[in-house]
Structure formats: structure tokens, C-alpha cells
Short mmCIF file of C-alpha atoms (C1' of nucleotides) in Angstrom, two decimals:
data_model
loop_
_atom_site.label_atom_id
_atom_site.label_comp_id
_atom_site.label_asym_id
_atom_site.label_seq_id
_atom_site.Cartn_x
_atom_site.Cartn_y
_atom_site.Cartn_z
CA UNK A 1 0.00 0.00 0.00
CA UNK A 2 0.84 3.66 0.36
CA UNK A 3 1.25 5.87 2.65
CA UNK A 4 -1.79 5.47 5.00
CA UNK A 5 -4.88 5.56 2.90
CA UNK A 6 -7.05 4.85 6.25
CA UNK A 7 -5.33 7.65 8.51
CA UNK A 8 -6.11 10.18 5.85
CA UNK A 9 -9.68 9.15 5.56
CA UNK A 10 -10.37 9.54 9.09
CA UNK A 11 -8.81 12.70 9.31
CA UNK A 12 -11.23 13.79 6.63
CA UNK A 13 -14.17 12.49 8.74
CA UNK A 14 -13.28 13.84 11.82
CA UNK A 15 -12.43 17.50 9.93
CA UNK A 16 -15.69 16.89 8.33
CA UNK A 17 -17.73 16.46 11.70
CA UNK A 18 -16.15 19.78 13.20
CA UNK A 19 -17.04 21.83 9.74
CA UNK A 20 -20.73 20.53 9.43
CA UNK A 21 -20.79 20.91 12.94
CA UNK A 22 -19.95 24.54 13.65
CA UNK A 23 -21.23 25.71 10.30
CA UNK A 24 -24.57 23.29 8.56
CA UNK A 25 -23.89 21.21 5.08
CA UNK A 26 -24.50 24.36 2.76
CA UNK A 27 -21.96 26.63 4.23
CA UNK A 28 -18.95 23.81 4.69
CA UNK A 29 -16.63 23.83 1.81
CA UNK A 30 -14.57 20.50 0.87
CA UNK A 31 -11.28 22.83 0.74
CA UNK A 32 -11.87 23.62 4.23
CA UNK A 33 -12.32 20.04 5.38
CA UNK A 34 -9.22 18.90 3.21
CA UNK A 35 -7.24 21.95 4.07
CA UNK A 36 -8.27 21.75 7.89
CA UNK A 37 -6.75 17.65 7.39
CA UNK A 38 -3.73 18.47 5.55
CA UNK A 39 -4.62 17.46 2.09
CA UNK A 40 -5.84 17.90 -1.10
CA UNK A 41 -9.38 18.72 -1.66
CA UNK A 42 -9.70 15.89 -4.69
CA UNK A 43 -9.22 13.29 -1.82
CA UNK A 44 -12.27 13.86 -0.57
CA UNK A 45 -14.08 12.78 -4.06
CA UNK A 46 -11.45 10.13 -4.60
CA UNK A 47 -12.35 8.74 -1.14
CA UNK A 48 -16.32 9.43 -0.83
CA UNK A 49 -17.40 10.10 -4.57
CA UNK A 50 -18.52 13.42 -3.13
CA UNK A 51 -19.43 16.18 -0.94
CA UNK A 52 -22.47 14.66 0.03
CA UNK A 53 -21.10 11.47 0.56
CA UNK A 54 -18.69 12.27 2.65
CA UNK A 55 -21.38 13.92 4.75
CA UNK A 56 -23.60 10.84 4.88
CA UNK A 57 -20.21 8.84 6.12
CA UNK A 58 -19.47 11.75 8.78
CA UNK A 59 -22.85 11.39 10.10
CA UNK A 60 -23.50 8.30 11.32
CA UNK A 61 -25.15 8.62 15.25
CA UNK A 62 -25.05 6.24 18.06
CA UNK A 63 -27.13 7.66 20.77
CA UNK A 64 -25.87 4.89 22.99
CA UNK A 65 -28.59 4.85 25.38
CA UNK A 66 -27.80 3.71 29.29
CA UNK A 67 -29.28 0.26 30.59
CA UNK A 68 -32.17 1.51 32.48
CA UNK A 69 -33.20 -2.04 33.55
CA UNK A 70 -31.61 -1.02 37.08
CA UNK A 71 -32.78 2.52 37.04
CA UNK A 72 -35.58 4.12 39.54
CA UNK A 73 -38.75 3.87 37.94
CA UNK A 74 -39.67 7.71 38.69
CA UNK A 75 -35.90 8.32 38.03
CA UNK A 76 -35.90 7.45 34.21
CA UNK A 77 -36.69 10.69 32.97
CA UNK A 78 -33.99 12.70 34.78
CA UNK A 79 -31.10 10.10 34.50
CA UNK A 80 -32.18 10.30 30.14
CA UNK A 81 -32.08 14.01 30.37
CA UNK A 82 -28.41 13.88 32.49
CA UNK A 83 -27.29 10.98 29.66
CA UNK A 84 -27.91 13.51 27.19
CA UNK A 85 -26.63 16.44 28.47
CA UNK A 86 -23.18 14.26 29.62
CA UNK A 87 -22.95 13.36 26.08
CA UNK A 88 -23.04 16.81 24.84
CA UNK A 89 -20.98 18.34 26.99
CA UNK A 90 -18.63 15.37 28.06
CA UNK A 91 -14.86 15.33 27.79
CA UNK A 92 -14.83 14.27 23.71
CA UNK A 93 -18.10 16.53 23.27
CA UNK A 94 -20.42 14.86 20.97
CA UNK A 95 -20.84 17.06 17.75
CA UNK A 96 -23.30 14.06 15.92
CA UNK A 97 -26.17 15.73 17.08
CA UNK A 98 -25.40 19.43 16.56
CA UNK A 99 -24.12 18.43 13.07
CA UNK A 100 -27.46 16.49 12.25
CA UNK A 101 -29.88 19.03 13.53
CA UNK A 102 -27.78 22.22 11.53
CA UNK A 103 -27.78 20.21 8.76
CA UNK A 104 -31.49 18.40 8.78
CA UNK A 105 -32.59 22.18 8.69
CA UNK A 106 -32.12 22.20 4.79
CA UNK A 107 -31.42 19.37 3.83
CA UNK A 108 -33.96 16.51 3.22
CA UNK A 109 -31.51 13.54 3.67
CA UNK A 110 -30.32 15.03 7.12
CA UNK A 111 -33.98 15.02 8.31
CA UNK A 112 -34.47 11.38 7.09
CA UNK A 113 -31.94 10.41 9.44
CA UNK A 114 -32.99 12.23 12.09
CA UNK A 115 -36.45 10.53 11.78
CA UNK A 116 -34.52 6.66 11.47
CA UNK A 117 -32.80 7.14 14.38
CA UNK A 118 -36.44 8.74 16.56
CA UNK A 119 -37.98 5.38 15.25
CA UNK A 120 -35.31 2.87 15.48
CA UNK A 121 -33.07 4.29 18.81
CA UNK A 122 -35.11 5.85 20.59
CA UNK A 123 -38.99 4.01 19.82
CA UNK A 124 -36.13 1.09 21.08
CA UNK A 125 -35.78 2.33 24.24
CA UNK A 126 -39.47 3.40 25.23
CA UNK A 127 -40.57 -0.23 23.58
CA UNK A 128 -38.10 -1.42 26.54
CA UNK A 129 -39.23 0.96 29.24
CA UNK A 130 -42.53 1.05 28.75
CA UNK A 131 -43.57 -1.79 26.92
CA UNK A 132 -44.52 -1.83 22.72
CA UNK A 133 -47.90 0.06 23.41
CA UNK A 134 -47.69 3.47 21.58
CA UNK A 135 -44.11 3.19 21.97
CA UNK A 136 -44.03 5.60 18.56
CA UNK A 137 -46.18 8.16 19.69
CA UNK A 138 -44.18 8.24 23.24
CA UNK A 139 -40.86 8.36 20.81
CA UNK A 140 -42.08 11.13 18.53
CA UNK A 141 -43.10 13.23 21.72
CA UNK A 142 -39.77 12.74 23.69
CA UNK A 143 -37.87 13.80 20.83
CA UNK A 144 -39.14 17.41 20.04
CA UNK A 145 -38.55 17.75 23.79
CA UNK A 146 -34.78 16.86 23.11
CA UNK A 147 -34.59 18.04 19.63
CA UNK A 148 -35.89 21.53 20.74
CA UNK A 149 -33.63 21.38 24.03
CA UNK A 150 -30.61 20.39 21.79
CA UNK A 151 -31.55 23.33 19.35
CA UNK A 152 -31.56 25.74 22.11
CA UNK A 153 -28.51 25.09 23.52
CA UNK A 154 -26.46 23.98 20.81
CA UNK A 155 -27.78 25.94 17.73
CA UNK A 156 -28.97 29.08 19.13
CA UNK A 157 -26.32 29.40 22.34
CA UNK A 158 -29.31 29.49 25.16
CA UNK A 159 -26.67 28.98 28.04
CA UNK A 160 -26.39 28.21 31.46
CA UNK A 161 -27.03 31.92 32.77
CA UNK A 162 -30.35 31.92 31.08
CA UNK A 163 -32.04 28.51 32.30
CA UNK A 164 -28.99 26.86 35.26
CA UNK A 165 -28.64 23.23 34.40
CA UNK A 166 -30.23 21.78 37.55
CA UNK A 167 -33.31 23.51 36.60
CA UNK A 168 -33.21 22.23 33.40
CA UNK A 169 -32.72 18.75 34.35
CA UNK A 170 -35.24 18.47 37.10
CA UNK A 171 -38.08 20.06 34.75
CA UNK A 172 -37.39 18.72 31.59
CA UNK A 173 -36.33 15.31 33.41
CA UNK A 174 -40.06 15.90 34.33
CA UNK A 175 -41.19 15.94 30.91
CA UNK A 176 -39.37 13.04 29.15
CA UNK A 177 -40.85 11.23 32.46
CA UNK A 178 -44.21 12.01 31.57
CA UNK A 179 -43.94 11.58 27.40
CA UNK A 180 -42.15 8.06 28.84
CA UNK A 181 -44.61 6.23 30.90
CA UNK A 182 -47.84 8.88 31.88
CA UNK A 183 -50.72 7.79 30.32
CA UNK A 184 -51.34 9.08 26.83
CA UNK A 185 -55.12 10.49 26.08
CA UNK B 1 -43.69 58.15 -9.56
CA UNK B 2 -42.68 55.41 -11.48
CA UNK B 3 -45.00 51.93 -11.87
CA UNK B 4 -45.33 50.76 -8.22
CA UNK B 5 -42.10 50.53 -6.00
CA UNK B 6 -43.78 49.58 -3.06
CA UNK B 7 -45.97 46.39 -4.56
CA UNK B 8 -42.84 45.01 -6.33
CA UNK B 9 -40.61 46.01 -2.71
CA UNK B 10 -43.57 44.19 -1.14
CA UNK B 11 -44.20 41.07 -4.04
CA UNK B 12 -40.23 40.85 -3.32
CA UNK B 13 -40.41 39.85 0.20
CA UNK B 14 -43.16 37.95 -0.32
CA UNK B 15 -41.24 35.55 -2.76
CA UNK B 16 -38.41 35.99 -0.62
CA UNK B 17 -40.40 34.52 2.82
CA UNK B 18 -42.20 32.01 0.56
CA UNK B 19 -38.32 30.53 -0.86
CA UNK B 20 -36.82 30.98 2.71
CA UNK B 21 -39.43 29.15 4.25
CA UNK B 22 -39.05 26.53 2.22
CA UNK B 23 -35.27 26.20 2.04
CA UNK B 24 -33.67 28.35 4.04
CA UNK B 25 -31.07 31.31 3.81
CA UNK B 26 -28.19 29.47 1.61
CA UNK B 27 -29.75 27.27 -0.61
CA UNK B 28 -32.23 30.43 -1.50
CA UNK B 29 -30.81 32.04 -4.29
CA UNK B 30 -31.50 36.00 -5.09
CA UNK B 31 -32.54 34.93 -8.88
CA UNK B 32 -35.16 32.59 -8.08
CA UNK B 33 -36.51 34.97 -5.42
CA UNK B 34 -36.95 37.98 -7.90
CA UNK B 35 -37.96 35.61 -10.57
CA UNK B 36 -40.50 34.54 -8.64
CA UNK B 37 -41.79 38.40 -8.09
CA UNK B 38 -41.52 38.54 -11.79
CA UNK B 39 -38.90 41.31 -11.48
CA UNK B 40 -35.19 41.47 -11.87
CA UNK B 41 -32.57 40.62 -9.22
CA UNK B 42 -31.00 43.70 -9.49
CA UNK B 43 -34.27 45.05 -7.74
CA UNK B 44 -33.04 43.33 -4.42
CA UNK B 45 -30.00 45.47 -4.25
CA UNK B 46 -32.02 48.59 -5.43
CA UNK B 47 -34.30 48.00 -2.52
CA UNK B 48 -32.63 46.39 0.44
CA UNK B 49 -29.13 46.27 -0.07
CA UNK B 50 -28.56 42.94 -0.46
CA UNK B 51 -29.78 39.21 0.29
CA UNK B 52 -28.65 39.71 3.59
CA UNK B 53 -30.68 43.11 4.71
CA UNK B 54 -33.96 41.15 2.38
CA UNK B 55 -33.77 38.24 4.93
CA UNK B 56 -33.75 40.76 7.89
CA UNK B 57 -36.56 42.44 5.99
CA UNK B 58 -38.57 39.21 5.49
CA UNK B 59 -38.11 37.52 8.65
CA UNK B 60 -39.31 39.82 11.15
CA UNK B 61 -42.08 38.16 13.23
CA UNK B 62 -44.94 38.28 15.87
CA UNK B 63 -46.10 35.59 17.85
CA UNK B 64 -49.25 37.07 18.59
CA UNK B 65 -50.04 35.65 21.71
CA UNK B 66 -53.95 35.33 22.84
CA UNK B 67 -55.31 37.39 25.43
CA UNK B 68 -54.43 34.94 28.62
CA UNK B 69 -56.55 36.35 31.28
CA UNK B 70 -60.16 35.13 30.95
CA UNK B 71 -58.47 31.79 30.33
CA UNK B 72 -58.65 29.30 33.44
CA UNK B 73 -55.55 28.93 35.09
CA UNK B 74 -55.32 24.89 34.41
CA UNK B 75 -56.07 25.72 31.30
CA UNK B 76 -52.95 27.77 30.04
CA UNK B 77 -50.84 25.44 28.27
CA UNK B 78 -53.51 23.75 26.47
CA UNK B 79 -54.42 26.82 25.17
CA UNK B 80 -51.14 28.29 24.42
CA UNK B 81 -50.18 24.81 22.24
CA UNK B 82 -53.33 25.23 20.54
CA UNK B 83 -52.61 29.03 19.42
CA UNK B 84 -49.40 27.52 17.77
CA UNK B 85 -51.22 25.12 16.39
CA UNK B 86 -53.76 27.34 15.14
CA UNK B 87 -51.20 29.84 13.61
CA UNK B 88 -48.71 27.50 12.44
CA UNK B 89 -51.39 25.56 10.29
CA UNK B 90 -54.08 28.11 10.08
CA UNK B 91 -55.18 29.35 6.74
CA UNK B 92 -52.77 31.85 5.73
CA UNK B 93 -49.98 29.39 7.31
CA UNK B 94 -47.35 31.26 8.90
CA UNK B 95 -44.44 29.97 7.98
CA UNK B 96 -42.21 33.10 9.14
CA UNK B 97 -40.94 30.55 12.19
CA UNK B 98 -40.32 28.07 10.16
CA UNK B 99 -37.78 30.99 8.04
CA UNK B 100 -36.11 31.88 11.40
CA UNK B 101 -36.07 27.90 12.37
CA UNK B 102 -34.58 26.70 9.25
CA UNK B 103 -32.26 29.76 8.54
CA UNK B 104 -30.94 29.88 12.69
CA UNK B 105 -29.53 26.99 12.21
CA UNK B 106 -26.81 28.31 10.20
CA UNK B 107 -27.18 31.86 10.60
CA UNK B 108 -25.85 34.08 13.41
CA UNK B 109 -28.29 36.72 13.21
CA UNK B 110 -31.80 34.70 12.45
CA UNK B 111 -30.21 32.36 15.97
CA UNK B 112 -29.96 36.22 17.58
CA UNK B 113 -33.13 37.03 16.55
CA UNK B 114 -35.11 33.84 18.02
CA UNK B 115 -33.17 34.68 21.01
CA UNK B 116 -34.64 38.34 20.97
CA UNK B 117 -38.17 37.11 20.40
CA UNK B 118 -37.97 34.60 23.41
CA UNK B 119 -36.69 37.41 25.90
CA UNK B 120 -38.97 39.45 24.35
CA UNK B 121 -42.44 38.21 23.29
CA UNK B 122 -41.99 35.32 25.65
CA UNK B 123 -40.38 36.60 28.05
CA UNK B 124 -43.44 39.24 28.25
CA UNK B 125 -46.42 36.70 28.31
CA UNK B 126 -44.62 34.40 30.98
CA UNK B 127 -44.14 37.66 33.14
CA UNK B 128 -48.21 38.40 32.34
CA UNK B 129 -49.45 35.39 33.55
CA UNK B 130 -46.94 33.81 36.28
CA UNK B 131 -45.57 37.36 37.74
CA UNK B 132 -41.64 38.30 37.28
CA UNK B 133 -40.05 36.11 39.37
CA UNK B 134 -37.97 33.68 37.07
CA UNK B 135 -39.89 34.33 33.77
CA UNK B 136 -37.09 34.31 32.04
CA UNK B 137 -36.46 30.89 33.04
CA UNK B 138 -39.45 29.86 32.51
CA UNK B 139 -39.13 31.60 29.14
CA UNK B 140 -36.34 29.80 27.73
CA UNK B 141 -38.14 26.15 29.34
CA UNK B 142 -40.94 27.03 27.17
CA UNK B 143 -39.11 27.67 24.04
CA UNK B 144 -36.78 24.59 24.16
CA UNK B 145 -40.17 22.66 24.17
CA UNK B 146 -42.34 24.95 21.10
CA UNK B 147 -39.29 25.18 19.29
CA UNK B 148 -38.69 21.26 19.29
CA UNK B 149 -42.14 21.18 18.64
CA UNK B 150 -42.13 22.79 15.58
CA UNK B 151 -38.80 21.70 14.34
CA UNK B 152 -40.46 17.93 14.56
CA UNK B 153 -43.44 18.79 12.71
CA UNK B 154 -42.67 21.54 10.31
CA UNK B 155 -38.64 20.68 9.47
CA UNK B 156 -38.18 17.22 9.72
CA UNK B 157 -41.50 16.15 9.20
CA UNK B 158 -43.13 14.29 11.71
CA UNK B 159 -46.94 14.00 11.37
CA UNK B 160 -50.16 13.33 12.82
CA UNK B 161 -50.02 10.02 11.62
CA UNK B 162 -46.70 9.52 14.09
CA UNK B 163 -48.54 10.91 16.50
CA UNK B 164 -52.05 12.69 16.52
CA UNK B 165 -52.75 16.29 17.40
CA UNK B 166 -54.85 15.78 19.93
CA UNK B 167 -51.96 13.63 21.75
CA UNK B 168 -49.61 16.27 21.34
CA UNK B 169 -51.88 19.16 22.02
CA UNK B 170 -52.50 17.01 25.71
CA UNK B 171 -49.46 16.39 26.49
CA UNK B 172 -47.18 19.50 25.56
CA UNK B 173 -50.15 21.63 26.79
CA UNK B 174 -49.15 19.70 30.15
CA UNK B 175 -45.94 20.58 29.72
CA UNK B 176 -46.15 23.93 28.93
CA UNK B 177 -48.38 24.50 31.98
CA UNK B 178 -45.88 22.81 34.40
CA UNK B 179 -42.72 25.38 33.16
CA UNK B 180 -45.37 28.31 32.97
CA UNK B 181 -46.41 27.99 36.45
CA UNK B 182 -45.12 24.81 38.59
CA UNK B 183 -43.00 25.76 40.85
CA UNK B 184 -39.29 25.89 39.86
CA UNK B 185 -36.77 23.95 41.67
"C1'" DA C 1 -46.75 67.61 -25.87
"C1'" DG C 2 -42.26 67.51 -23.79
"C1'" DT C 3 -39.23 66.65 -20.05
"C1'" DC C 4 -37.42 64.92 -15.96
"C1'" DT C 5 -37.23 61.41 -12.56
"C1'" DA C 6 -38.18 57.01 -10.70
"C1'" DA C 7 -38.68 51.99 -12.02
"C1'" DG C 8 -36.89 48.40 -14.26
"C1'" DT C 9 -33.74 45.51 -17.13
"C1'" DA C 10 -29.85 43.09 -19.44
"C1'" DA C 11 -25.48 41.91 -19.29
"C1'" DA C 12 -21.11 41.75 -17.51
"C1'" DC C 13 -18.29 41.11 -13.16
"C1'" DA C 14 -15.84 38.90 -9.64
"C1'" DA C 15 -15.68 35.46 -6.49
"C1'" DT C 16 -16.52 30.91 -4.92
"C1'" DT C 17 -18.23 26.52 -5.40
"C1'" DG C 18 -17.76 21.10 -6.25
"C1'" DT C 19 -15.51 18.29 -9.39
"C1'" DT C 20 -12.27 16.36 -12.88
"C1'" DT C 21 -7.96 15.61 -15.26
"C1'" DA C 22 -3.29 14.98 -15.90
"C1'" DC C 23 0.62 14.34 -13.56
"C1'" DA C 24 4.23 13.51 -9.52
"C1'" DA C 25 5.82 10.93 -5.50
"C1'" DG C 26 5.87 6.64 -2.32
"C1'" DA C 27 5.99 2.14 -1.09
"C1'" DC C 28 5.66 -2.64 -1.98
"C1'" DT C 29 6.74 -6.83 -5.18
"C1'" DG C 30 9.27 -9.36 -8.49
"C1'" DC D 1 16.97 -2.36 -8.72
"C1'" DA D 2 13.09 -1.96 -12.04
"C1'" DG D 3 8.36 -1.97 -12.32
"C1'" DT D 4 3.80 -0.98 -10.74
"C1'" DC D 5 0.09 -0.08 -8.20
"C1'" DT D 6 -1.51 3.26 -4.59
"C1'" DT D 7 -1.48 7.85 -2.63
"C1'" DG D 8 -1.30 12.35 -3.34
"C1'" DT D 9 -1.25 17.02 -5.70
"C1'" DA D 10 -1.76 21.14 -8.78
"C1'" DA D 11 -4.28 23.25 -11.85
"C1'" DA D 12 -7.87 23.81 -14.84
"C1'" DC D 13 -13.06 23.33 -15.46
"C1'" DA D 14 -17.73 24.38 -15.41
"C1'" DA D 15 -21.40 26.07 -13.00
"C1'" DT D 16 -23.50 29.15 -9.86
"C1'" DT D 17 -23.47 32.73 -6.75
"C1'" DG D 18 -24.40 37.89 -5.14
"C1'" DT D 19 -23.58 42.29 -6.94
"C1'" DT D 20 -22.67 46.29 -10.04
"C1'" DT D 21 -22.91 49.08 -14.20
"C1'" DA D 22 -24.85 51.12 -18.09
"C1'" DC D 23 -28.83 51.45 -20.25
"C1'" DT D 24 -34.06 51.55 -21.38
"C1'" DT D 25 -38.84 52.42 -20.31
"C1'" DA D 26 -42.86 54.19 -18.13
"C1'" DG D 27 -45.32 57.63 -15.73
"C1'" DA D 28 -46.07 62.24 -13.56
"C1'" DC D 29 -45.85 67.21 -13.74
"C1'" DT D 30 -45.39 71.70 -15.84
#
DNA sequence: AGTCTAAGTAAACAATTGTTTACAAGACTG
DNA sequence: CAGTCTTGTAAACAATTGTTTACTTAGACT
């Protein structure tokens, strides 16, 4: 082989992630990415075929969910709502989200993933938690509680001085609680 | 006078809410948006300065809140959902949040202007009905839960058949009402 | 009517975009 | 060491963008 065809891929990926990340799909360039990993902007259609391509590959989301098999069962809505916010802010801060949600805001194949992950990931997790029983509708309602927490935060800069994070938790911790196992109408 | 500056200037931002609306701040092109006014594109300049200055132009908004006080107290959130509700899918469908949602996400001064709105409008109606002490909080609670709201339904698509109005019209109204007046922790 | 001013246009401009092509440099194999 | 893929680049390409300039046209006022 070469030099390191791998290494150089993944540096485009993760230089892709921070780009669509701080700035949405449309206003990335691929000279930025390949400039910002230390290479030649034709790599990135040699490697992916593409702009978008490489954007579908950067992309990919793992919410990884906690096992809440041991978890209080008035506790579950707080501990998702701390799981979250640990994710975002953790040490290696989690940009998937941010990146999605910019992005799903014009562009249709963004939003289609948004919507595989609500009904695969997280209908996953309320099927275990509270049984299959309008596990969708409990799904769709828990995420434009996240979404629009995620999009406050993230995308328009709502910080901690405006809304402290304990408040946050407890109330909204209240709210996934109730979307999770209240009894719909 | 000439023809009619001020029904082109106002055919202009018309188009140009209609194309934003529908795609956003980059991906909306100055051509198609005077095109679409039957006019030139040179006419943007002439009258706003640029794309930039016609988005500011376009995007200005009013949430119009009802008038809250004959409404029970238990009541509030119920109502308030269903005002959204009512505006966002009324018949002259107001799709000037779904300009600022779509174009914050990449823009710096559409994210600044939700935030303005939310300290403002908000911020005004929480003070109204639950009294000064920690609207602001309860402000930006509220908005992380209509914005996700309407990011589900009117960006990425989520619909009644994922879940049914009347669902969400319960159970966000219940939310609303808990970070409108519930005591904070 | 004739004239002046505002309204509008067409076309060129300058910059930036994603992508392709033709070529150079590395590393492994015989 | 020669040969040969793979890895990489530089530069040109083609399209599209927002904006500007020079010009034309329509309407109002004396």
C-alpha cells in the first residue's frame, strides 16, 4: 500500500464532523475540510465520490442509550435528560447531534436520518421501558422535547445563565418522564 | 412616480419569505426569489441592499399571543399549544418561524433574533401570567419545548399520523403548563 | 406635448463553489 | 533495482453565486 490511505480518511471524517458541525452542510466547503486535514481537496471525491457522501459517512449517530433495567422507575426521565446532556458536553463533546440538527434544517436527507434514528433508537428504548404500546407516539413526543432542548442550547447558544442546568434537568427530566410512561389520552 | 415601488418592494419579500421558508437562507438564491416576483434581481440590491438586509426584511415576526386572562388557570398550556397550532397551520400558514427555524440553524443573526423574540415576546407573556419572578427561566423552558415542537413537525416532518394532534396538544399543553407555572426547583 | 425622474432591465463582473484531469511521489513486489 | 500499483497534488473546469454598471422604459408634472 501507500502511505496510510485509512489515517487520511479519518482525518477527513473527523475535519468533516467539526465543519458541518460549527457551520450546517451548505456553508462547509470540501477545501476547508481537506485543508483543515492536511490534504488535497480531490481526496475527498477520490475517497467518498462526493461532498455529500462524505457527509452521509461523517454522520453516522449512536445515541448509545444507558441500561435503564436497574434505574428508579420515577428516576428514568432525569437520568435520560443527564445521559444527554453528559454526552453533549462530556470530555470528547459529541458534535453528531449538533451536526445532524444544523444540517437536517435544509437538507432533506439530514432530516431522514434524524427521523430513522427517533424510530429505530429511541422508539427502542421506550418499547423497553414502557412496553410496545404506543411506543411511537411516546418516541415522537420525547424527541421534540430533546430536539428543541438540543436546538436551544447547541444551535442558538441558550446557556447556562439563562435557564442553570439543575433547573433544566429536574423540569425537563419531568417531561421526558411524563412523554415516557404517563398515560397518553 | 414610477409603476409601483412599493408592490414590487412588497411582491419581493413575499417571494423571498415564501423561498426561505421553504429552504432556508443558503440554498435560496437572489434569482429565483426575484424571478419569482416577476422582477429582476437587481431590484433586491435597489431595494434592500442585499440578500442579507432582504432576509432581515422578510423575517421579522410576531407571535401574537392570545389574550391569557379570561383563560382558566389549568387551562394555560392547552391553550397556548393550541394558538401555535392554530397559527402554524391556520389558513394563511405562517411559515415566518419556520424561516427563522430553518435559517438559525446556520445563521448568526436569524439564531440572535429567536433569542430576541424569546426574551422578548416570551419573556413578556410568561411575566403576564406567572408574575416576574424567574420568567425568564421559565421563558427559555418554554421555548426549548415549542421550538422542538415545531422543528419535529414543520422541518423534519413528523406527522399526525406519528402521532395525533390531539396527543400532542395534551401532552405538551401539560408541559407547557408545568414550566409556565409549577413551581421551579 | 415635452421633459425629468423614478422603475426596471440586461449583461457583464468577480468570487466561490464542487468536481475532474493529468501528472508527480511513495511504497511494496518481483 | 526496475516496475507498478496506490497515494497524493496542482491546476484547470464548469457552473452558480451575489452584486454592479450602463442602459431603457414608463409615468407624472409643468
Amino acid at each position: 500500500m501507500g502511505r496510510d490511505a485509512q489515517a487520511t480518511r479519518d482525518r477527513l471524517i473527523m475535519a468533516a464532523r467539526k465543519a458541518f458541525s460549527a457551520r450546517g452542510f451548505e456553508r462547509t466547503t470540501v477545501r476547508e475540510i481537506a485543508s483543515d486535514a492536511g490534504v488535497s481537496p480531490a481526496l475527498i471525491n477520490r475517497y467518498f465520490g462526493g461532498k455529500e457522501q462524505l457527509f452521509a459517512e461523517a454522520a453516522s449517530i449512536d445515541l448509545g442509550f444507558p441500561d435503564l433495567t436497574q434505574v428508579a422507575r420515577d428516576q428514568l426521565g432525569v437520568t435520560l435528560v443527564a445521559h444527554f446532556f453528559h454526552r453533549w458536553e462530556g470530555r470528547q463533546h459529541d458534535d453528531l447531534l449538533r451536526v445532524l440538527i444544523r444540517t437536517a434544517a435544509t437538507n432533506q436527507e439530514a432530516a431522514a436520518r434524524i427521523q430513522n434514528i427517533l424510530a429505530g433508537q429511541v422508539g427502542a428504548m421506550v418499547e423497553r421501558v414502557a412496553g410496545p404500546a404506543r411506543a411511537r407516539e411516546r418516541a415522537c413526543l420525547i424527541a421534540t422535547q430533546i430536539l428543541g432542548l438540543a436546538y436551544a442550547r447547541y444551535v442558538l447558544g441558550i446557556s447556562d445563565e439563562d435557564v442553570p442546568q439543575r433547573t433544566v434537568l429536574a423540569m425537563v427530566g419531568g417531561t421526558i418522564q411524563r412523554y415516557l410512561i404517563d398515560e397518553l389520552p
